C-alpha cells in the first residue's frame, strides 16, 4: 500500500512535471513558427453598406451612384506589441480590391507572418514606384495589364491607376451621345521615374481604437481577421470637398492630388477577430 | 540515275546555301564597341527574337486585324513612318504625333515623344490600346493569341508555358525591338578609325554639327534623351508633350530629343511631323524658332533666338546627317517581315 501510494505520488508528480513541460513547450510553440492574417475590406458609402447602383449623397450635397470602386493596396508591414516591425515580402502582397456586384468585398490573406501579437498595420494605397517601372516579367497577377490588372494601367504613362471610382450623378454633365451623366475618377501617378512628379501613393497606418491586437499564431490556429471599413464617400470629403459638378472627370492631372489627400483617410480599422 | 544526279545537285545546292546561312548564324544581341553601355539589359534568345518578329508584323494586334507594328514602323525607313506627318492608324484615323524610329531602343532612358513609358517591355501596350493607332485592348490581344495554336506552340517553345500571357508577350516584343541595333553607317566607320569614310564636306558638316547641334544631339547616338522645347510652336501649345507625363508647368511644349541615326530616311521631322525635309529642319533652327516661356536656353543664347547658320553651313550639316544612314540595317533580312 505504502509502495502504491508512493508510486501514485511519484506518478502524479511525474505527470505534473511532464504536463508543465509540455505546457511550456506548447506556449513556446505558439509564439514560434509563422501564421496568417486576414484583412477584410468592407465597403461603405456614407456609413451605409455600399451597393453598386444605389444613390448616396456626397459632402457637396450631390447624389452619386457607383458602378465601380476598385483600388490597389500593397507594401504591408506589421508592428508587434513590442514595437518590432515585420515587413511582408513585397511580392506577396499586391492586392487589387474591388466592389463586386454581389456585394462580396475583398478579403485578403497574408501568410508566413512570424507568430506574435500585432498592434499596428501599415500599407500603401497604390503600387510603389519600383514596381511601377519594373520589366514585364515582374508584372504578374493583379499587376498584369493583360490580366487581372486590366483597366488599372495607363499604357501611355506606364503607371497604374491606384484608385478607380466611376458612376453616375445628376450633377455630372450630360454626355449627349450616350445620354448619361457619368463621373470618372482614375487616380494614380507614382512620383515619376526620372524626375520627381506628383506622387499620389499614400501611406496608411491602422490600429484598433481599443488597443486590441491581432494574435498571429502558427498555422494550426485560426488566422486573426482585421475588419476594415472603407467608405467610398471619403474620396469626396476630407481635406478637400470634391464636387461632381465642378470636377466630373479626374485622371492624370494636378487636381488628382485633392482626391489622393482624401483617400488617405478612407480606411478605418473597425475591429479585430482573434 | 538522272534522278539521283538531280538529287545530288539539289543536296549540293542546299548544303551550299546552308554554308552561306552560317555566316548569318545567330549571334545574339551585340553591343557595338563604340556605343555607351545600354540602359536596358535585355536577354535575347533566337526563338524569343523570332517570336517577337512574328508578332511585330502580325495585324492580330489591332482591333480589326488590319494594322501591325510594321504598318507604321517600316524597315526601309528605319522603322519609322516615312511620308506621314502624323501616323494614320486604324480606320485611317490620324494620330497627333509622328511615329518615331524603332532603333537602338536599349539606349533610350524612356520611350515615346513624351517619355511616358519607362521600361522597354511596356512599349507595345501603348500603340495597341491607343484608339488612334491599333484601338485594341491588351487583354483581347492576349485572348486572340491564345486561340491560335501556332502562337501557343511558339510561346511554349520560348517560355515553357502552355498559354500566352501578357508578360511573355511583352518580353518577346522587347527581344525583337532590342535587336534593332543600327551602328554601321559611314559615320560609324569613321568613328571606328576609317578616315576615308567621310569626304571633306561631310567632315566640315560634322564639325559644324558638333559646334551647333551637339549640345542636345550628344555623342554617337546624337541624343541626351532629355525633354526640350525646340521652338516649333509658341504658346498656347496644342500638344503639351512632356507636361502630360510630368504635370510640371515648365515642361509644357517639351519633347524628347530624338537620336539622329538614319535621319535622312526618317522624314518627316519633329514630334508633329510638320517639317518634311532636312533643309526645312535646318531652316527652322536658323530662322524659324518661336519664342515661348519654355523655349530651350540653347536656342536663346546671348539674346539670339535660334542657331545662327549660313546656307553653306546648313548644306554641310545636311551632308553630314546623310552619313548617319545605315544601309545594312534597313535591308537586314533578320528584321524584315517573316
Short mmCIF file of N, CA, C and O in Angstrom, two decimals, chain A residues 132-137 139-140 144-147 150 153 155-158 189-190 193-198 252-254, chain B residues 109-110 114-119 121-122 125-126 129 138-139 142 165-167 170-171 227 242-248:
data_model
loop_
_atom_site.label_atom_id
_atom_site.label_comp_id
_atom_site.label_asym_id
_atom_site.label_seq_id
_atom_site.Cartn_x
_atom_site.Cartn_y
_atom_site.Cartn_z
N UNK A 132 6.37 50.03 -60.35
CA UNK A 132 5.77 50.76 -61.47
C UNK A 132 6.73 50.92 -62.64
O UNK A 132 6.31 51.27 -63.73
N UNK A 133 8.03 50.70 -62.43
CA UNK A 133 8.98 50.79 -63.54
C UNK A 133 9.65 49.45 -63.82
O UNK A 133 10.68 49.38 -64.47
N UNK A 134 9.05 48.37 -63.34
CA UNK A 134 9.69 47.07 -63.46
C UNK A 134 9.43 46.44 -64.83
O UNK A 134 8.49 46.82 -65.52
N UNK A 135 10.27 45.46 -65.23
CA UNK A 135 10.03 44.78 -66.50
C UNK A 135 8.74 43.96 -66.48
O UNK A 135 8.19 43.68 -65.42
N UNK A 136 8.29 43.59 -67.67
CA UNK A 136 7.01 42.90 -67.80
C UNK A 136 6.95 41.62 -66.97
O UNK A 136 5.91 41.30 -66.40
N UNK A 137 8.07 40.89 -66.90
CA UNK A 137 8.06 39.61 -66.20
C UNK A 137 7.72 39.76 -64.72
O UNK A 137 7.28 38.81 -64.07
N UNK A 139 5.42 41.82 -63.64
CA UNK A 139 4.07 42.36 -63.51
C UNK A 139 3.07 41.21 -63.71
O UNK A 139 2.48 41.07 -64.77
N UNK A 140 2.94 40.41 -62.71
CA UNK A 140 2.07 39.25 -62.82
C UNK A 140 0.86 39.44 -61.91
O UNK A 140 0.79 40.40 -61.14
N UNK A 144 -0.77 42.49 -63.84
CA UNK A 144 -0.67 42.17 -65.26
C UNK A 144 -1.70 42.99 -66.04
O UNK A 144 -2.90 42.76 -65.92
N UNK A 145 -1.22 43.95 -66.85
CA UNK A 145 -2.18 44.80 -67.58
C UNK A 145 -3.03 44.02 -68.58
O UNK A 145 -4.06 44.51 -69.03
N UNK A 146 -2.59 42.80 -68.93
CA UNK A 146 -3.40 41.98 -69.84
C UNK A 146 -4.22 40.96 -69.07
O UNK A 146 -4.90 40.13 -69.65
N UNK A 147 -4.14 41.00 -67.76
CA UNK A 147 -4.85 40.02 -66.95
C UNK A 147 -5.71 40.70 -65.90
O UNK A 147 -6.52 41.58 -66.22
N UNK A 150 -6.16 44.52 -65.80
CA UNK A 150 -6.71 45.24 -66.95
C UNK A 150 -7.60 46.38 -66.48
O UNK A 150 -8.37 46.23 -65.54
N UNK A 153 -4.34 50.33 -65.62
CA UNK A 153 -2.99 50.63 -66.10
C UNK A 153 -3.09 51.68 -67.19
O UNK A 153 -3.91 51.57 -68.09
N UNK A 155 -1.39 52.93 -70.29
CA UNK A 155 -0.37 52.48 -71.25
C UNK A 155 0.58 53.61 -71.63
O UNK A 155 1.77 53.41 -71.78
N UNK A 156 0.06 54.82 -71.76
CA UNK A 156 0.87 55.94 -72.26
C UNK A 156 1.80 56.46 -71.17
O UNK A 156 2.71 57.24 -71.43
N UNK A 157 1.56 56.07 -69.95
CA UNK A 157 2.35 56.61 -68.84
C UNK A 157 2.97 55.48 -68.03
O UNK A 157 3.60 55.74 -67.01
N UNK A 158 2.82 54.28 -68.50
CA UNK A 158 3.27 53.05 -67.85
C UNK A 158 3.12 53.07 -66.34
O UNK A 158 3.94 52.58 -65.59
N UNK A 189 -0.40 57.96 -60.49
CA UNK A 189 0.85 58.74 -60.51
C UNK A 189 1.73 58.38 -59.31
O UNK A 189 1.39 58.65 -58.17
N UNK A 190 2.86 57.78 -59.64
CA UNK A 190 3.72 57.22 -58.59
C UNK A 190 4.93 58.09 -58.28
O UNK A 190 5.83 57.68 -57.56
N UNK A 193 9.65 58.48 -62.84
CA UNK A 193 10.77 57.54 -62.80
C UNK A 193 12.09 58.22 -63.09
O UNK A 193 13.14 57.69 -62.81
N UNK A 194 12.07 59.40 -63.70
CA UNK A 194 13.34 60.06 -64.00
C UNK A 194 13.43 61.41 -63.28
O UNK A 194 14.47 61.77 -62.77
N UNK A 195 12.34 62.13 -63.23
CA UNK A 195 12.30 63.39 -62.50
C UNK A 195 11.09 63.34 -61.58
O UNK A 195 10.07 62.76 -61.94
N UNK A 196 11.20 63.91 -60.39
CA UNK A 196 10.07 63.82 -59.47
C UNK A 196 8.83 64.52 -59.99
O UNK A 196 8.91 65.64 -60.49
N UNK A 197 7.71 63.83 -59.96
CA UNK A 197 6.43 64.43 -60.34
C UNK A 197 5.44 64.14 -59.22
O UNK A 197 5.83 63.67 -58.16
N UNK A 198 4.18 64.40 -59.51
CA UNK A 198 3.15 64.20 -58.50
C UNK A 198 3.13 62.75 -58.01
O UNK A 198 3.20 61.83 -58.81
N UNK A 252 -5.08 61.78 -64.80
CA UNK A 252 -3.71 62.20 -64.54
C UNK A 252 -3.58 63.71 -64.67
O UNK A 252 -3.10 64.20 -65.67
N UNK A 253 -4.03 64.44 -63.68
CA UNK A 253 -3.91 65.90 -63.71
C UNK A 253 -3.46 66.35 -62.32
O UNK A 253 -3.56 65.60 -61.36
N UNK A 254 -2.96 67.59 -62.22
CA UNK A 254 -2.54 68.07 -60.88
C UNK A 254 -3.67 68.01 -59.86
O UNK A 254 -3.43 67.80 -58.67
N UNK B 109 16.43 56.07 -72.40
CA UNK B 109 16.08 56.04 -70.98
C UNK B 109 14.58 56.10 -70.78
O UNK B 109 14.08 55.82 -69.69
N UNK B 110 13.83 56.48 -71.82
CA UNK B 110 12.37 56.44 -71.76
C UNK B 110 11.87 56.36 -73.20
O UNK B 110 12.66 56.50 -74.13
N UNK B 114 6.98 61.87 -75.42
CA UNK B 114 6.86 62.50 -74.09
C UNK B 114 7.54 61.67 -73.00
O UNK B 114 7.48 62.01 -71.83
N UNK B 115 8.16 60.56 -73.38
CA UNK B 115 8.87 59.73 -72.40
C UNK B 115 7.95 59.09 -71.37
O UNK B 115 8.38 58.75 -70.28
N UNK B 116 6.68 58.91 -71.74
CA UNK B 116 5.71 58.41 -70.77
C UNK B 116 5.93 56.97 -70.35
O UNK B 116 5.46 56.56 -69.29
N UNK B 117 6.63 56.20 -71.17
CA UNK B 117 6.84 54.80 -70.82
C UNK B 117 8.28 54.60 -70.35
O UNK B 117 9.23 55.02 -71.00
N UNK B 118 8.40 53.98 -69.19
CA UNK B 118 9.69 53.97 -68.51
C UNK B 118 10.48 52.70 -68.75
O UNK B 118 11.66 52.64 -68.46
N UNK B 119 9.84 51.65 -69.27
CA UNK B 119 10.56 50.39 -69.44
C UNK B 119 10.33 49.86 -70.85
O UNK B 119 9.20 49.89 -71.35
N UNK B 121 9.97 47.00 -71.98
CA UNK B 121 8.94 45.94 -72.07
C UNK B 121 7.53 46.50 -72.26
O UNK B 121 6.66 45.81 -72.77
N UNK B 122 7.30 47.71 -71.78
CA UNK B 122 5.93 48.21 -71.73
C UNK B 122 5.55 49.03 -72.96
O UNK B 122 4.44 49.56 -73.05
N UNK B 125 2.18 48.09 -75.26
CA UNK B 125 0.81 48.26 -74.74
C UNK B 125 0.22 49.58 -75.25
O UNK B 125 -0.96 49.68 -75.55
N UNK B 126 1.10 50.58 -75.35
CA UNK B 126 0.62 51.91 -75.70
C UNK B 126 0.00 51.99 -77.11
O UNK B 126 -1.16 52.38 -77.24
N UNK B 129 -3.32 49.92 -77.44
CA UNK B 129 -4.54 50.45 -76.80
C UNK B 129 -4.91 51.84 -77.27
O UNK B 129 -6.03 52.29 -77.03
N UNK B 138 -5.42 45.30 -74.68
CA UNK B 138 -4.30 44.39 -74.47
C UNK B 138 -4.83 43.00 -74.04
O UNK B 138 -4.34 41.97 -74.50
N UNK B 139 -5.87 43.02 -73.22
CA UNK B 139 -6.49 41.76 -72.78
C UNK B 139 -6.96 40.94 -73.98
O UNK B 139 -6.75 39.73 -74.05
N UNK B 142 -4.17 39.26 -76.06
CA UNK B 142 -3.70 38.02 -75.44
C UNK B 142 -4.73 36.90 -75.64
O UNK B 142 -4.38 35.75 -75.92
N UNK B 165 0.77 34.72 -72.13
CA UNK B 165 0.46 35.70 -71.10
C UNK B 165 0.95 37.07 -71.52
O UNK B 165 1.79 37.20 -72.41
N UNK B 166 0.39 38.10 -70.89
CA UNK B 166 0.78 39.47 -71.19
C UNK B 166 2.27 39.68 -70.99
O UNK B 166 2.95 40.28 -71.83
N UNK B 167 2.79 39.16 -69.88
CA UNK B 167 4.21 39.38 -69.56
C UNK B 167 5.11 38.76 -70.63
O UNK B 167 6.08 39.38 -71.07
N UNK B 170 4.98 40.69 -73.94
CA UNK B 170 5.79 41.92 -73.89
C UNK B 170 7.28 41.60 -73.93
O UNK B 170 8.07 42.31 -74.57
N UNK B 171 7.67 40.52 -73.28
CA UNK B 171 9.08 40.13 -73.27
C UNK B 171 9.53 39.76 -74.69
O UNK B 171 10.63 40.13 -75.11
N UNK B 227 14.22 66.19 -72.42
CA UNK B 227 13.00 66.78 -73.00
C UNK B 227 13.22 68.27 -73.13
O UNK B 227 13.61 68.94 -72.17
N UNK B 242 5.75 66.68 -72.82
CA UNK B 242 6.24 66.11 -71.56
C UNK B 242 5.35 66.47 -70.38
O UNK B 242 5.26 65.74 -69.40
N UNK B 243 4.67 67.62 -70.49
CA UNK B 243 3.79 68.04 -69.39
C UNK B 243 2.73 67.00 -69.07
O UNK B 243 2.39 66.79 -67.90
N UNK B 244 2.24 66.29 -70.08
CA UNK B 244 1.19 65.30 -69.84
C UNK B 244 1.67 64.17 -68.94
O UNK B 244 0.89 63.49 -68.29
N UNK B 245 2.98 63.97 -68.92
CA UNK B 245 3.54 62.92 -68.08
C UNK B 245 3.98 63.49 -66.72
O UNK B 245 3.70 62.92 -65.68
N UNK B 246 4.64 64.64 -66.76
CA UNK B 246 5.24 65.16 -65.52
C UNK B 246 4.31 66.07 -64.73
O UNK B 246 4.49 66.25 -63.53
N UNK B 247 3.31 66.66 -65.42
CA UNK B 247 2.41 67.64 -64.82
C UNK B 247 3.15 68.85 -64.27
O UNK B 247 2.66 69.56 -63.40
N UNK B 248 4.35 69.08 -64.79
CA UNK B 248 5.12 70.25 -64.36
C UNK B 248 4.96 71.33 -65.44
O UNK B 248 5.23 71.09 -66.62
#
